[in-house]
Amino acid sequence: MKVIEFSKPGIENVHVADRNLEGSGIKVRVVKAGLNPLDYNLIDGKVVYNVNPMPHIPGSEVMGIAMEDGKSIKKGDRVIVYNRIFDDSCDMCYSGNEHLCYNGGIWGVISNGGYSEFIRIGEQNLFRVPDTMDDNTAVSVGIGALTSYRALKLASPLVNEKILVYGAGNTGIFTVQIAKQMGLHVYVYSRNRSLESSGITVFDSVPEDFRADIIINPLGGKLFSESMNHLKRGGRIVTYGVLTGKIADTDIANIYTNELKIIGSTGGTRKDLSELLSLMDARHFDLPVYKEFSLWDIKEALHAFRDRINGRIVLNL
């Protein structure tokens, strides 16, 4: 079968190769794959994870068609991959936090991923796509939507609270829509003015006196410190990314005198994903697509990802 692989980091090193289908579990024909910051940075050598094996097949976000029956998955089902590898034998797994498994990691990072014609993966990592969901939205659930949903859950939102979301990329778009379904008043710091048509207040500069109950800030760096100045007393800030850097200067006195809560979030659990799919099945979600490419035009897609302004990039087979 054809795959995308690289032997050392760098966009110039990515190429199409022939591989035998390996692994165990249900065979899935890949229909679409997402190209997100994780994939881009993995290929470009800018990740905080250990990449294995080499040569490596990237791709942590795929949607496809089951080619075999499982216990609950049936041949012909549209499926997405829950992209966490876990051993189901540590205290994290026992407590339902398999995404934090000590011996696990991200599928497509610590293992070969889904930039290929077919994959084999255990049924515990496959989720059926609701009939109401289109393919481009489905392929974006495993990382973009799940990351957003988990971050919001950990913030313990209450109806009518104010939330300020930093960035309106893939996760940001999902965060905004999920937050609205949760009954929150949503504000966004972004250059993406298109959200205003949905009744969202968009800031290109957050007013100095603006305060929110919840802040979602995956951008990191200096924006993290700045954003904490916009939390109400007792407010919560959630982080799951370091796009502008992983080091931030923080006013510790501001944290304890105002009892601010800093929450780290990463990915999500299978329970989170099940809840999210039910939510998205019941309500329509919009996800703008910037461009679609053939998976075999991966280099062109990677360059477009670097230069994109709004919307996500989808790879088709």
Coordinates of N, CA and C in Angstrom, one line a residue, residues 21-105:
L21 N 0.9 -3.6 5.1 CA 0.0 -3.2 6.2 C 0.4 -4.0 7.5
E22 N 0.7 -3.3 8.6 CA 1.1 -3.9 9.8 C 0.2 -3.7 10.9
G23 N 0.4 -4.3 12.0 CA -0.4 -4.1 13.2 C -1.5 -5.1 13.4
S24 N -2.3 -4.9 14.4 CA -3.4 -5.8 14.7 C -4.7 -5.0 14.9
G25 N -5.8 -5.7 14.8 CA -7.1 -5.0 15.0 C -7.9 -4.9 13.7
I26 N -8.8 -4.0 13.6 CA -9.7 -3.9 12.5 C -9.0 -3.1 11.3
K27 N -9.2 -3.7 10.1 CA -8.6 -3.0 9.0 C -9.6 -1.8 8.6
V28 N -9.0 -0.7 8.3 CA -9.8 0.5 8.0 C -9.2 1.1 6.7
R29 N -10.1 1.4 5.7 CA -9.6 2.1 4.6 C -9.7 3.6 4.9
V30 N -8.6 4.3 4.8 CA -8.6 5.7 5.1 C -9.2 6.5 4.0
V31 N -10.1 7.4 4.3 CA -10.8 8.3 3.4 C -10.3 9.7 3.4
K32 N -10.2 10.2 4.7 CA -9.7 11.5 4.9 C -8.7 11.6 6.1
A33 N -7.8 12.5 6.0 CA -6.9 12.7 7.1 C -6.8 14.2 7.4
G34 N -6.6 14.6 8.6 CA -6.4 16.0 8.9 C -5.0 16.4 8.9
L35 N -4.7 17.7 8.6 CA -3.4 18.3 8.8 C -3.5 19.4 9.8
N36 N -2.9 19.1 11.0 CA -3.1 20.1 12.1 C -1.7 20.4 12.6
P37 N -1.6 21.3 13.6 CA -0.3 21.7 14.1 C 0.6 20.5 14.6
L38 N -0.1 19.5 15.2 CA 0.7 18.3 15.7 C 1.4 17.7 14.5
D39 N 0.7 17.4 13.4 CA 1.3 16.7 12.3 C 2.4 17.6 11.6
Y40 N 2.1 18.9 11.5 CA 3.0 19.8 10.9 C 4.3 19.9 11.7
N41 N 4.2 20.0 13.0 CA 5.4 20.2 13.8 C 6.1 18.8 14.0
L42 N 5.4 17.7 13.9 CA 6.0 16.4 13.9 C 6.9 16.2 12.7
I43 N 6.4 16.6 11.6 CA 7.2 16.4 10.3 C 8.4 17.4 10.3
D44 N 8.1 18.6 10.9 CA 9.1 19.6 10.9 C 10.1 19.5 12.0
G45 N 10.0 18.5 12.9 CA 10.9 18.3 14.0 C 10.7 19.2 15.1
K46 N 9.5 19.7 15.3 CA 9.3 20.7 16.4 C 8.2 20.2 17.4
V47 N 8.4 19.0 17.9 CA 7.5 18.5 18.9 C 8.2 18.1 20.1
V48 N 7.5 18.1 21.2 CA 8.1 17.7 22.5 C 8.0 16.2 22.8
Y49 N 7.6 15.5 21.8 CA 7.4 14.0 22.0 C 8.5 13.3 21.3
N50 N 8.8 12.0 21.7 CA 9.7 11.1 21.0 C 9.0 10.5 19.9
V51 N 9.5 10.7 18.7 CA 8.9 10.1 17.5 C 9.4 8.7 17.2
N52 N 8.5 7.7 17.0 CA 8.9 6.3 16.9 C 7.8 5.6 16.0
P53 N 8.2 4.7 15.1 CA 9.5 4.3 14.7 C 10.0 5.3 13.6
M54 N 11.2 5.0 13.1 CA 11.8 5.7 12.0 C 12.2 4.6 11.0
P55 N 12.0 4.8 9.7 CA 11.2 5.8 9.0 C 9.7 5.8 9.6
H56 N 9.1 7.0 9.6 CA 7.9 7.2 10.3 C 6.7 7.6 9.4
I57 N 5.6 7.0 9.6 CA 4.3 7.4 8.9 C 3.6 8.3 9.9
P58 N 3.4 9.6 9.6 CA 2.7 10.5 10.4 C 1.2 10.4 10.2
G59 N 0.4 11.3 10.9 CA -1.0 11.3 10.7 C -1.7 10.8 11.9
S60 N -2.2 11.8 12.8 CA -2.9 11.4 14.0 C -4.4 11.6 14.0
E61 N -4.9 12.0 12.8 CA -6.3 12.4 12.8 C -6.9 11.9 11.4
V62 N -7.6 10.7 11.5 CA -8.1 10.1 10.3 C -9.5 9.7 10.4
M63 N -10.2 9.6 9.3 CA -11.6 9.1 9.2 C -11.6 8.1 8.0
G64 N -12.3 7.0 8.2 CA -12.3 6.0 7.2 C -13.5 5.1 7.2
I65 N -13.4 4.0 6.5 CA -14.4 3.0 6.4 C -13.9 1.6 7.0
A66 N -14.6 1.1 7.9 CA -14.2 -0.2 8.5 C -14.4 -1.3 7.4
M67 N -13.3 -2.1 7.2 CA -13.3 -3.2 6.2 C -13.7 -4.5 6.8
E68 N -13.8 -4.6 8.1 CA -14.1 -5.9 8.8 C -15.1 -5.6 10.0
D69 N -15.7 -6.7 10.4 CA -16.6 -6.6 11.6 C -15.8 -6.7 12.8
G70 N -16.2 -5.9 13.9 CA -15.6 -6.1 15.2 C -16.8 -6.5 16.1
K71 N -16.7 -6.3 17.4 CA -17.8 -6.6 18.3 C -18.9 -5.6 18.2
S72 N -18.6 -4.3 18.0 CA -19.6 -3.3 17.8 C -19.5 -2.5 16.5
I73 N -18.2 -2.4 16.1 CA -18.0 -1.8 14.7 C -18.3 -2.8 13.7
K74 N -19.0 -2.4 12.7 CA -19.4 -3.3 11.6 C -18.8 -2.9 10.3
K75 N -18.5 -3.9 9.4 CA -18.0 -3.6 8.1 C -18.8 -2.5 7.4
G76 N -18.2 -1.5 6.8 CA -18.9 -0.4 6.1 C -19.2 0.8 7.0
D77 N -19.0 0.7 8.3 CA -19.2 1.8 9.2 C -18.1 2.9 8.9
R78 N -18.6 4.2 8.9 CA -17.6 5.3 8.9 C -17.1 5.4 10.4
V79 N -15.8 5.5 10.5 CA -15.2 5.5 11.8 C -14.1 6.6 11.9
I80 N -13.8 7.1 13.1 CA -12.7 7.9 13.4 C -11.8 7.2 14.4
V81 N -10.6 7.6 14.5 CA -9.6 7.0 15.4 C -9.5 7.9 16.7
Y82 N -9.7 7.2 17.8 CA -9.3 7.8 19.1 C -7.8 7.6 19.2
N83 N -7.0 8.8 19.1 CA -5.6 8.7 18.8 C -4.7 8.6 20.1
R84 N -5.1 7.9 21.1 CA -4.2 7.7 22.2 C -3.9 6.2 22.4
I85 N -2.7 5.9 22.5 CA -2.2 4.5 22.8 C -2.2 4.4 24.3
F86 N -2.7 3.3 24.9 CA -2.7 3.1 26.3 C -2.6 1.6 26.7
D87 N -2.1 1.3 27.9 CA -1.9 -0.1 28.2 C -3.0 -0.7 29.0
D88 N -4.0 0.1 29.5 CA -5.1 -0.3 30.3 C -4.7 -1.1 31.5
S89 N -3.6 -0.7 32.1 CA -3.1 -1.4 33.3 C -2.4 -0.5 34.3
C90 N -2.5 0.8 34.1 CA -1.9 1.7 35.1 C -3.0 2.5 35.8
D91 N -2.7 3.2 36.9 CA -3.7 3.9 37.6 C -4.4 5.0 36.8
M92 N -3.7 5.6 35.8 CA -4.4 6.5 34.9 C -5.5 5.8 34.1
C93 N -5.2 4.7 33.6 CA -6.2 4.0 32.8 C -7.3 3.5 33.6
Y94 N -7.0 2.9 34.8 CA -8.0 2.5 35.8 C -9.0 3.6 36.2
S95 N -8.5 4.8 36.2 CA -9.3 5.9 36.7 C -10.1 6.6 35.5
G96 N -10.0 6.0 34.3 CA -10.7 6.5 33.1 C -9.9 7.7 32.5
N97 N -8.6 7.8 32.8 CA -7.8 8.8 32.1 C -6.7 8.2 31.3
E98 N -7.2 7.3 30.3 CA -6.3 6.6 29.5 C -5.4 7.5 28.6
H99 N -5.8 8.7 28.4 CA -5.0 9.6 27.6 C -3.8 10.1 28.4
L100 N -3.7 9.8 29.7 CA -2.5 10.1 30.5 C -1.7 8.9 30.8
C101 N -2.0 7.8 30.2 CA -1.3 6.5 30.5 C 0.2 6.7 30.5
Y102 N 0.9 6.2 31.5 CA 2.3 6.3 31.7 C 3.1 5.7 30.6
N103 N 2.5 4.6 30.1 CA 3.2 3.8 29.0 C 2.6 4.0 27.6
G104 N 1.8 5.1 27.5 CA 1.1 5.4 26.3 C 1.7 6.6 25.6
G105 N 0.8 7.2 24.7 CA 1.2 8.3 24.0 C 0.3 8.5 22.8

